[in-house]
Coordinates of C-alpha atoms and ligand atoms in Angstrom, one line a residue:
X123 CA -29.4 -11.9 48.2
X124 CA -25.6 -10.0 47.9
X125 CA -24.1 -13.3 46.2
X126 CA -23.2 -12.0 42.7
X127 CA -25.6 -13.3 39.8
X128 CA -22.6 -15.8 38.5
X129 CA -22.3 -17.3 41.3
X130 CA -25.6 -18.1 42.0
X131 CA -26.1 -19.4 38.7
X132 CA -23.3 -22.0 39.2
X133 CA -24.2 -22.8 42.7
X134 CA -27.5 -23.7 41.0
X135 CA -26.0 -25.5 38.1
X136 CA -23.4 -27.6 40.3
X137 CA -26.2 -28.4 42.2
X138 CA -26.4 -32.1 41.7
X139 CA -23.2 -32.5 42.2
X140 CA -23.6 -31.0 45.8
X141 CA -26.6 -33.2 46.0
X142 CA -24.8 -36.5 45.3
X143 CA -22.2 -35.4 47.9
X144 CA -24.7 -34.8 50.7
X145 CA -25.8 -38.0 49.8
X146 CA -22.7 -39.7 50.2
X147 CA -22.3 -38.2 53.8
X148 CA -26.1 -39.2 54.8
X149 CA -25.1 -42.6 53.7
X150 CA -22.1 -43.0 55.5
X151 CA -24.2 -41.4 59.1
X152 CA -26.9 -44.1 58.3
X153 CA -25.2 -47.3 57.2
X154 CA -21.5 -46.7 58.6
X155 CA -18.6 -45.1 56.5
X156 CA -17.1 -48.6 56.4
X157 CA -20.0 -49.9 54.5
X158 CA -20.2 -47.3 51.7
X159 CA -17.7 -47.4 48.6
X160 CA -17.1 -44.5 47.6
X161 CA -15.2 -44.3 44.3
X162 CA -16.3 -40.6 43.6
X163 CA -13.5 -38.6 44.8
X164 CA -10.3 -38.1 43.0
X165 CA -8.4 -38.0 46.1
X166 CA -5.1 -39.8 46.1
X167 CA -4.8 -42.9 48.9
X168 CA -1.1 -44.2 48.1
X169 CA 1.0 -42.3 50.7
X170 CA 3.8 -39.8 49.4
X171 CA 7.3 -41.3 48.5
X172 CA 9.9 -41.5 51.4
X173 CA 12.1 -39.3 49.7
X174 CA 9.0 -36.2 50.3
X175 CA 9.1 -36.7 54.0
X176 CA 12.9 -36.7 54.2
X177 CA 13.0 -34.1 52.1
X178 CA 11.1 -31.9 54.6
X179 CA 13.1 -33.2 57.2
X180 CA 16.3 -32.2 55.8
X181 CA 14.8 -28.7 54.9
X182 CA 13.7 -28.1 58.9
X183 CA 16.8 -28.9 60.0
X184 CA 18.9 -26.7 57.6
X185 CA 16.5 -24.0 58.1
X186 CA 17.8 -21.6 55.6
X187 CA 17.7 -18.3 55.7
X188 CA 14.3 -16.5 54.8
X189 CA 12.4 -19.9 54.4
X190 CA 9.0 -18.5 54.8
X191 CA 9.9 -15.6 53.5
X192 CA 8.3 -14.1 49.8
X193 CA 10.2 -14.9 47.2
X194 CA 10.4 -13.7 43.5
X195 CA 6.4 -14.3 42.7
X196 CA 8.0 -17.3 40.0
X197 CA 9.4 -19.2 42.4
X198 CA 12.8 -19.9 43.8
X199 CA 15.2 -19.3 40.8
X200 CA 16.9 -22.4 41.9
X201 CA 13.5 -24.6 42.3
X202 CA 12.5 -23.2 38.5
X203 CA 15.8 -24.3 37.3
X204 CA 15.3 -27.9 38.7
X205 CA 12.0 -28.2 37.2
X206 CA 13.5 -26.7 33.9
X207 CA 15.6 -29.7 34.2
X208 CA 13.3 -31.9 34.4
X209 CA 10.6 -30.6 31.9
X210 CA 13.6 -30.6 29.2
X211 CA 14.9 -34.2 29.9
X212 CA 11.3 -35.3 29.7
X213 CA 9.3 -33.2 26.8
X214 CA 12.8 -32.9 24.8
X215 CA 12.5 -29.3 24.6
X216 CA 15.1 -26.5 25.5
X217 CA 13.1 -25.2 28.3
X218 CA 15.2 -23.2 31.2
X219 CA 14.5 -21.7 34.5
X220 CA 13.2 -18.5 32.4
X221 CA 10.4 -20.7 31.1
X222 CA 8.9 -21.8 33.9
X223 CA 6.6 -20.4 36.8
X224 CA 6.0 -22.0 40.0
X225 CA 2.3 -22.2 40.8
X226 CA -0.6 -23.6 43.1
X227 CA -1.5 -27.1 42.1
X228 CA -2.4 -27.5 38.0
X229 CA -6.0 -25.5 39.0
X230 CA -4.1 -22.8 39.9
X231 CA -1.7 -23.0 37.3
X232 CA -5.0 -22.6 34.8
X233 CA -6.5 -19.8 36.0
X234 CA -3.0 -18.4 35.8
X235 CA -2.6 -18.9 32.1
X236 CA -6.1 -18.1 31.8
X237 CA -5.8 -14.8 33.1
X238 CA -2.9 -13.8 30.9
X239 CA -4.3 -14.9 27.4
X240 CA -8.2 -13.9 27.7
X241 CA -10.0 -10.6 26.9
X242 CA -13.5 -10.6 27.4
X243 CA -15.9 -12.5 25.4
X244 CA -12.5 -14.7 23.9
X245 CA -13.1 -19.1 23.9
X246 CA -11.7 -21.5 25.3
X247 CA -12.2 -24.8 23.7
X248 CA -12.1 -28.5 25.4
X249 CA -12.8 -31.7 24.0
X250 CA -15.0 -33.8 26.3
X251 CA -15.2 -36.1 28.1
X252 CA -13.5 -33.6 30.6
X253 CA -12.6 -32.2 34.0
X254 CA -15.5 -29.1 34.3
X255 CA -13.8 -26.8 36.0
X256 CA -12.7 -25.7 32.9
X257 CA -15.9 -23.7 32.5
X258 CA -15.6 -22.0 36.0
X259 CA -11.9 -21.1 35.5
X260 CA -12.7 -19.3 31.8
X261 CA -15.3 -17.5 33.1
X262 CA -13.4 -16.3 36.1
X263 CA -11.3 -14.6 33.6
X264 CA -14.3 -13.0 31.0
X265 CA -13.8 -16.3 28.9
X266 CA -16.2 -18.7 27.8
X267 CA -15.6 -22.4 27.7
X268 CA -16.5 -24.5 24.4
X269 CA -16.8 -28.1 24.6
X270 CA -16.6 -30.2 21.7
X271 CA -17.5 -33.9 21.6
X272 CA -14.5 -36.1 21.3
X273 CA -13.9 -39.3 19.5
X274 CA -16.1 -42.4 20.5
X275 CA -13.0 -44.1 21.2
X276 CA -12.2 -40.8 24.0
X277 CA -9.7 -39.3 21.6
X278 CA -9.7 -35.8 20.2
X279 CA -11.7 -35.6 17.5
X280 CA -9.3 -32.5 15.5
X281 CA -11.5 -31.9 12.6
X282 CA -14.6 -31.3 15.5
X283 CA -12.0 -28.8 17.4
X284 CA -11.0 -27.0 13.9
X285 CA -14.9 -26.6 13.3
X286 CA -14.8 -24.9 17.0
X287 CA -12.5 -22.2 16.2
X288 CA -13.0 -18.9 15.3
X289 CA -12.0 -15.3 15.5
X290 CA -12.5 -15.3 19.1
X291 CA -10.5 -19.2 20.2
X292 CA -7.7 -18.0 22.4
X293 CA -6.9 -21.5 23.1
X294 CA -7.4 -24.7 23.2
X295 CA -7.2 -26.9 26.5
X296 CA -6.5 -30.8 26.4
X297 CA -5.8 -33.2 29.2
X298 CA -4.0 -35.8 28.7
X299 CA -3.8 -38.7 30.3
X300 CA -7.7 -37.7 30.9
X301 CA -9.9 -37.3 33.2
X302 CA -12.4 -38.8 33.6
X303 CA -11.6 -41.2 30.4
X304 CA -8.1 -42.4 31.5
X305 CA -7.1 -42.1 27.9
X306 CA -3.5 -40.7 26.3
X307 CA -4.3 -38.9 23.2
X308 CA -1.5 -40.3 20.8
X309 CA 0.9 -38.8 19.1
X310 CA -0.3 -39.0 15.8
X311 CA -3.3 -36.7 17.0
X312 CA -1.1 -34.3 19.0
X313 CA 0.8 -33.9 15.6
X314 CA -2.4 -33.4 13.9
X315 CA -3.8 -31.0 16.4
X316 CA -0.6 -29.2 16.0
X317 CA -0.3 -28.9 12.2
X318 CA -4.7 -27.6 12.4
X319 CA -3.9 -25.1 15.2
X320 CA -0.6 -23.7 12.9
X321 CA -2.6 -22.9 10.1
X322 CA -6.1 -22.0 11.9
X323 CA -4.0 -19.2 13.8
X324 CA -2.6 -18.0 10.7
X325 CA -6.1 -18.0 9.0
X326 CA -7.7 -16.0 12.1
X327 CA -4.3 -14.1 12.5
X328 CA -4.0 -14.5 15.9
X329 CA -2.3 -16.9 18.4
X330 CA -3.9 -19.9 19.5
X331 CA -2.2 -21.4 22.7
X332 CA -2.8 -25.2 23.1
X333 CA -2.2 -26.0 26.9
X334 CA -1.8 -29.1 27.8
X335 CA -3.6 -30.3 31.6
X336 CA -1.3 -33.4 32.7
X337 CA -1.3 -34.1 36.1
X338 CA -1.6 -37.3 35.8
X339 CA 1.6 -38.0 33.3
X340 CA 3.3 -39.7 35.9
X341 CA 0.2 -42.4 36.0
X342 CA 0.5 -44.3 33.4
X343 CA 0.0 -48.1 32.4
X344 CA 2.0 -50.4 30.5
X345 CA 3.9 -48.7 27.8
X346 CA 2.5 -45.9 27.6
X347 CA 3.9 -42.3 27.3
X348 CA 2.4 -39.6 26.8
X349 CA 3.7 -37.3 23.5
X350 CA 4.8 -33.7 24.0
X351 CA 2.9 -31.1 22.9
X352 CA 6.2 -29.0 22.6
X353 CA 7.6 -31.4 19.5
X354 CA 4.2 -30.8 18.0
X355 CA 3.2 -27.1 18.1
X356 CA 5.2 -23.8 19.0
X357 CA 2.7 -21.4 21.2
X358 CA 2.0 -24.3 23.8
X359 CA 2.2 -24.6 27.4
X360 CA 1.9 -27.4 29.6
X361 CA 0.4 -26.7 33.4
X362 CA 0.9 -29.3 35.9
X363 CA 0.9 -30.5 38.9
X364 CA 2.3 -33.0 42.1
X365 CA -1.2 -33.5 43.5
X366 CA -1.0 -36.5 42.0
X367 CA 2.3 -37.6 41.4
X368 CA 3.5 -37.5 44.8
X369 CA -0.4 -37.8 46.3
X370 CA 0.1 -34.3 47.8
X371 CA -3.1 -32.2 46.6
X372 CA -3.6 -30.7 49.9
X373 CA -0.1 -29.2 49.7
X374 CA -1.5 -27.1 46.5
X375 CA 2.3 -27.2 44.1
X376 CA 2.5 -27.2 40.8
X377 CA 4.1 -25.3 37.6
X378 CA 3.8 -23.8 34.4
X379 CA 6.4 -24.7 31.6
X380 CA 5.9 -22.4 28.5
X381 CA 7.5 -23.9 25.2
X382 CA 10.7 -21.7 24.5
X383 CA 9.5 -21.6 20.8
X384 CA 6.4 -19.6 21.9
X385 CA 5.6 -15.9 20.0
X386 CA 7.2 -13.3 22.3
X387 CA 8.0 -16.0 25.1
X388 CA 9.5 -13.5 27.5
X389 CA 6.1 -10.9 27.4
X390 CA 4.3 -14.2 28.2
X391 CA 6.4 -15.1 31.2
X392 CA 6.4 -12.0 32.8
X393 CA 2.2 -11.9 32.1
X394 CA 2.1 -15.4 34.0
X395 CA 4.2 -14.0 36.8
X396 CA 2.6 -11.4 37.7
X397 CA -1.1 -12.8 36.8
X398 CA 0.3 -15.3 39.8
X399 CA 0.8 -12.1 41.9
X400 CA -2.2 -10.4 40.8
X401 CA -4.6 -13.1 41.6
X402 CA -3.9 -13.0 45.0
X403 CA -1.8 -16.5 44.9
X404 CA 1.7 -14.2 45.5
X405 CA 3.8 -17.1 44.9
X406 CA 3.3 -21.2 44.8
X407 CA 4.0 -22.4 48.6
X408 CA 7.3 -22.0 49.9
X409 CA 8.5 -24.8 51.8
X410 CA 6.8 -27.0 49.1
X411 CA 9.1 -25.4 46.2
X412 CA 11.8 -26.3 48.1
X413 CA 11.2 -30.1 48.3
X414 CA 9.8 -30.8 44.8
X415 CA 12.5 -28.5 43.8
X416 CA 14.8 -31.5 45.1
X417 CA 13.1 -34.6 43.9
X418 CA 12.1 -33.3 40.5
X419 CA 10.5 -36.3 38.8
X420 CA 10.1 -38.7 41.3
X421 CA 6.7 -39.8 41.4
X422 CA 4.9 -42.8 43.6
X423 CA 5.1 -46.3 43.1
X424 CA 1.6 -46.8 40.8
X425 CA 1.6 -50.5 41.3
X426 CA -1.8 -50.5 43.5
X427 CA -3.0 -48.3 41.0
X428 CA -2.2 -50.8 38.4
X429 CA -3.2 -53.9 40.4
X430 CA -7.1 -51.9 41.0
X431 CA -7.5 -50.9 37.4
X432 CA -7.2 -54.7 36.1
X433 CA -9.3 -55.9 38.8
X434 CA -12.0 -53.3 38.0
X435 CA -11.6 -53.8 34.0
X436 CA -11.3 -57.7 34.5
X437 CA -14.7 -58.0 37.0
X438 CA -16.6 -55.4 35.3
X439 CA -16.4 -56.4 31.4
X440 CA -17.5 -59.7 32.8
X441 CA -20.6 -58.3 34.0
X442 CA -21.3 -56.9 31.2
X443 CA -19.9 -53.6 31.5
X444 CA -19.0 -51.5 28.2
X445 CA -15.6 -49.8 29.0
X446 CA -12.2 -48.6 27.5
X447 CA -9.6 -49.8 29.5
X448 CA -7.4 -46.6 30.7
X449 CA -4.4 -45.7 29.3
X450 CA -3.2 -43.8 32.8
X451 CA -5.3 -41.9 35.9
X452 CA -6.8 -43.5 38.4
X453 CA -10.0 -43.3 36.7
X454 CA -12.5 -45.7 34.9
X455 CA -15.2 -44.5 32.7
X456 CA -17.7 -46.6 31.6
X457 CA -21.1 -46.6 29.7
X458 CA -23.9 -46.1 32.2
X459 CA -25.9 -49.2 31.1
X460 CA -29.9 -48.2 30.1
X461 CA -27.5 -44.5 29.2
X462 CA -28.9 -42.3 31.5
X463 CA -25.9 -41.9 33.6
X464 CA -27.8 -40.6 36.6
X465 CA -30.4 -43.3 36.9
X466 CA -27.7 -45.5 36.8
X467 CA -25.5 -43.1 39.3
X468 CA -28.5 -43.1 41.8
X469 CA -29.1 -47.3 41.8
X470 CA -25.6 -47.4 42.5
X471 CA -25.6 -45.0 45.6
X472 CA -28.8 -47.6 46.8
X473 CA -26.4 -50.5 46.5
X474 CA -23.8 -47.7 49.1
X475 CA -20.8 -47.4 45.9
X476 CA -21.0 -43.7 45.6
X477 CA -19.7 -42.9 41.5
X478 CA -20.0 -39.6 39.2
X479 CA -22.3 -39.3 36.6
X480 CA -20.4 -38.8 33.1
X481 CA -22.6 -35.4 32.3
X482 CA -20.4 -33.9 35.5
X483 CA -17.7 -34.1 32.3
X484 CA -19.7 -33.0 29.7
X485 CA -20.4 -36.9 28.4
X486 CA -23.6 -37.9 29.4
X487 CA -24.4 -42.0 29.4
X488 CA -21.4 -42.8 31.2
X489 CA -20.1 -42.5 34.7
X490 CA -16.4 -42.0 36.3
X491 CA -15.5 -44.9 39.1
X492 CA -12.4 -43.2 40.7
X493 CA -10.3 -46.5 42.2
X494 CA -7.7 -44.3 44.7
X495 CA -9.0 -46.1 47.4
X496 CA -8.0 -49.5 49.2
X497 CA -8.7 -52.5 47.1
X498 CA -10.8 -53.7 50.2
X499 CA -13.1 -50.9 49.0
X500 CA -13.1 -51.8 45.7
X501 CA -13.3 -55.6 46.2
X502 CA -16.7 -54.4 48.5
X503 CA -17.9 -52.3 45.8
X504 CA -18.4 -55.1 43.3
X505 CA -21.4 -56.7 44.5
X506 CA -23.0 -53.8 44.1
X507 CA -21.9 -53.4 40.3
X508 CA -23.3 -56.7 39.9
X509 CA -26.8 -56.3 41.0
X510 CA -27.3 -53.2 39.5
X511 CA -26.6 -53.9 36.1
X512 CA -28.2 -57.2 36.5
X513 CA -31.5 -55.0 37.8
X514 CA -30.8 -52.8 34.4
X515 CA -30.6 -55.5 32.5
X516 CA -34.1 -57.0 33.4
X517 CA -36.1 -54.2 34.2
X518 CA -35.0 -52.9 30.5
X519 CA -34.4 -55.4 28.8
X520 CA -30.7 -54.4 27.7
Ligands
PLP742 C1 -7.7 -32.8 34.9 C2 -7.4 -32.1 36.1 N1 -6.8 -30.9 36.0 C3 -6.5 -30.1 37.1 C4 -6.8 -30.6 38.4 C5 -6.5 -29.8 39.6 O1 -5.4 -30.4 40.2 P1 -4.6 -29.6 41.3 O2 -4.8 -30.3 42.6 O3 -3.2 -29.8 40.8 O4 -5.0 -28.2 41.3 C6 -7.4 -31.9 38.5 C7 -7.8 -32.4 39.8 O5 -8.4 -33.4 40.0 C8 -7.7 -32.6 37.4 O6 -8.3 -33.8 37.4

């Protein structure tokens, strides 16, 4: 077969995941799409703010000059100043236009940085529960992906990253609020993380880069905030992203904000400019730079959000359900009663609610429920929680 070796090997390895997915369409042709729940997809329902779609509108009737043109393959100078803006207001930082590079959605963004900071056979480490891709995107770019269990609790575990490191860790990737655990890391252990990755990078002599994942840091519950990586370490990035923020994933915009207290900050810039050139992404979309360029840090309204997650955490702990309430996402990961998350994914998918099994995250024994879709869906889908733990419960005596 002419597919290259790698690929095959994760087309085998994702396989599952394909399988579950075939499964959800095979169950929507048999029983009717209306009568399946499926909370497996991270795919934001909640419609865009007004203020996107009037932004476009505006934008097609000014019809600037040269607005599908290429542009500088950063983005707009005036779109990276706006986000500049924004990214100092909210990670109190002195980040400028200079710091910050335009990009396609917070996966692109990654295998940018990614490209500029690997050699072959360098790490990558990740603290799990996380999102997978991880793996694919080192790879793509001769690295290798480490993860490393986190706390019980779904925080970082620091002393388990330190133990990762070594002389080939060229950095370390968090994502915070999580996914799939819905979980901030706190500040205490973004300071701590900081402080260990200071002094490992001086004991290996050379630079660690912690980047920070947060497309989600818009979606958060309560009073929560998430801490900024750039008050707590100096060769850090944050990637990001408004597929979620402004439920646009499709449109595939996000950006790249390097702390200004990075080593040789400008040599890194210009590597993630031209690593966005390079890999064939040219520039982020242009008409999109353009809006979110305009309504930096508007985000939607994550009151159905909100309203799901309590009726989820509320219904299932009453059933019996072990589970953390999340911190922010739109994501609930709890323990796969019996722990084998896919004996538990597959009794689900017989009851029609369609979930992820936790091992797609590196955490077997639990599985992700994603709630971005109607309540109706959701309100359907407990039934179906109900009897399957309930058939758990007896047939194993749990
Ligand atoms: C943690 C995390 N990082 C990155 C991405 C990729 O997002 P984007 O659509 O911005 O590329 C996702 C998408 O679900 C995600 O959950």
């Amino acid at each position: 077969m002419a597919i290259a070796r790698r690929v095959r090997e994760s087309m085998k390895s994702s396989s599952w995941v394909r399988a579950m997915f075939e499964t959800g369409i095979r169950l929507k042709r048999e029983h009717g799409a209306e009568n399946v729940c499926d909370l497996s997809l991270g795919n934001p329902d909640l419609d865009p703010p007004a203020a996107f779609h009037s932004t476009i509108s505006d934008l097609l009737s000014e019809d600037p000059d040269g607005m599908h043109a290429y542009m500088p393959n950063g983005g707009y100078p005036e779109v990276r100043r706006a986000v500049a803006g924004y990214v100092a207001k909210e990670y109190g930082a002195a980040v400028t236009g200079d710091h910050i590079v335009m990009s396609c959605g917070a996966g692109g963004a990654l295998n940018v940085v990614l490209k500029s900071i690997l050699d072959p056979g360098d790490t990558v480490i990740a603290p799990t529960p996380c999102f997978m891709e991880y793996r694919a995107y080192a790879a793509n770019h001769s690295g290798e992906l480490v993860p490393v269990d986190g706390a019980a609790d779904f925080d970082l575990d620091v002393d388990a990253v330190e133990a990762a490191i070594d002389s080939r860790t060229a950095a370390v990737v968090i994502n915070s609020p999580n996914n799939p655990s819905g979980r901030v890391y706190p500040e205490r252990t973004i300071a701590s993380l900081g402080a260990m990755l200071e002094a490992k990078s001086k004991e290996i002599g050379r630079t660690i880069y912690l980047v920070s994942d947060e497309p989600y840091r818009k979606i958060v519950y309560g009073d929560v905030s998430v801490p900024s990586i750039f008050s707590h370490y100096r060769n850090a990035v944050v990637v990001s992203s408004y597929s979620k923020e402004l439920s646009i994933p499709g449109e595939r915009i996000g950006w790249i904000a390097a702390s200004p207290d990075c080593d040789e900050v400008e040599i890194l810039v210009d590597a993630l400019i031209l690593c966005t050139r390079i890999l064939g992404y040219v520039n982020a979309p242009a008409l999109m730079q353009r809006v979110v360029g305009r309504i930096a840090g508007c985000a939607v309204d994550i009151a159905p959000y909100k309203r799901r997650k309590e009726l989820l955490c509320s219904r299932l702990s009453e059933m019996g359900y072990d589970l953390i309430e999340p911190d922010g996402t739109f994501y609930l990961f709890p323990k796969a009663p019996g722990g084998d998350d896919l004996a538990f994914v597959e009794a689900l998918q017989k009851e029609l609610v369609l979930t992820v099994p936790g091992r797609g995250f590196g955490k077997p024994g639990y599985f992700r429920i994603a709630f971005c879709v109607d309540d109706e869906v959701i309100s359907r889908s407990l039934d179906g929680f109900e009897t399957v733990i309930r058939r758990f419960r007896s047939d194993r005596r749990l």
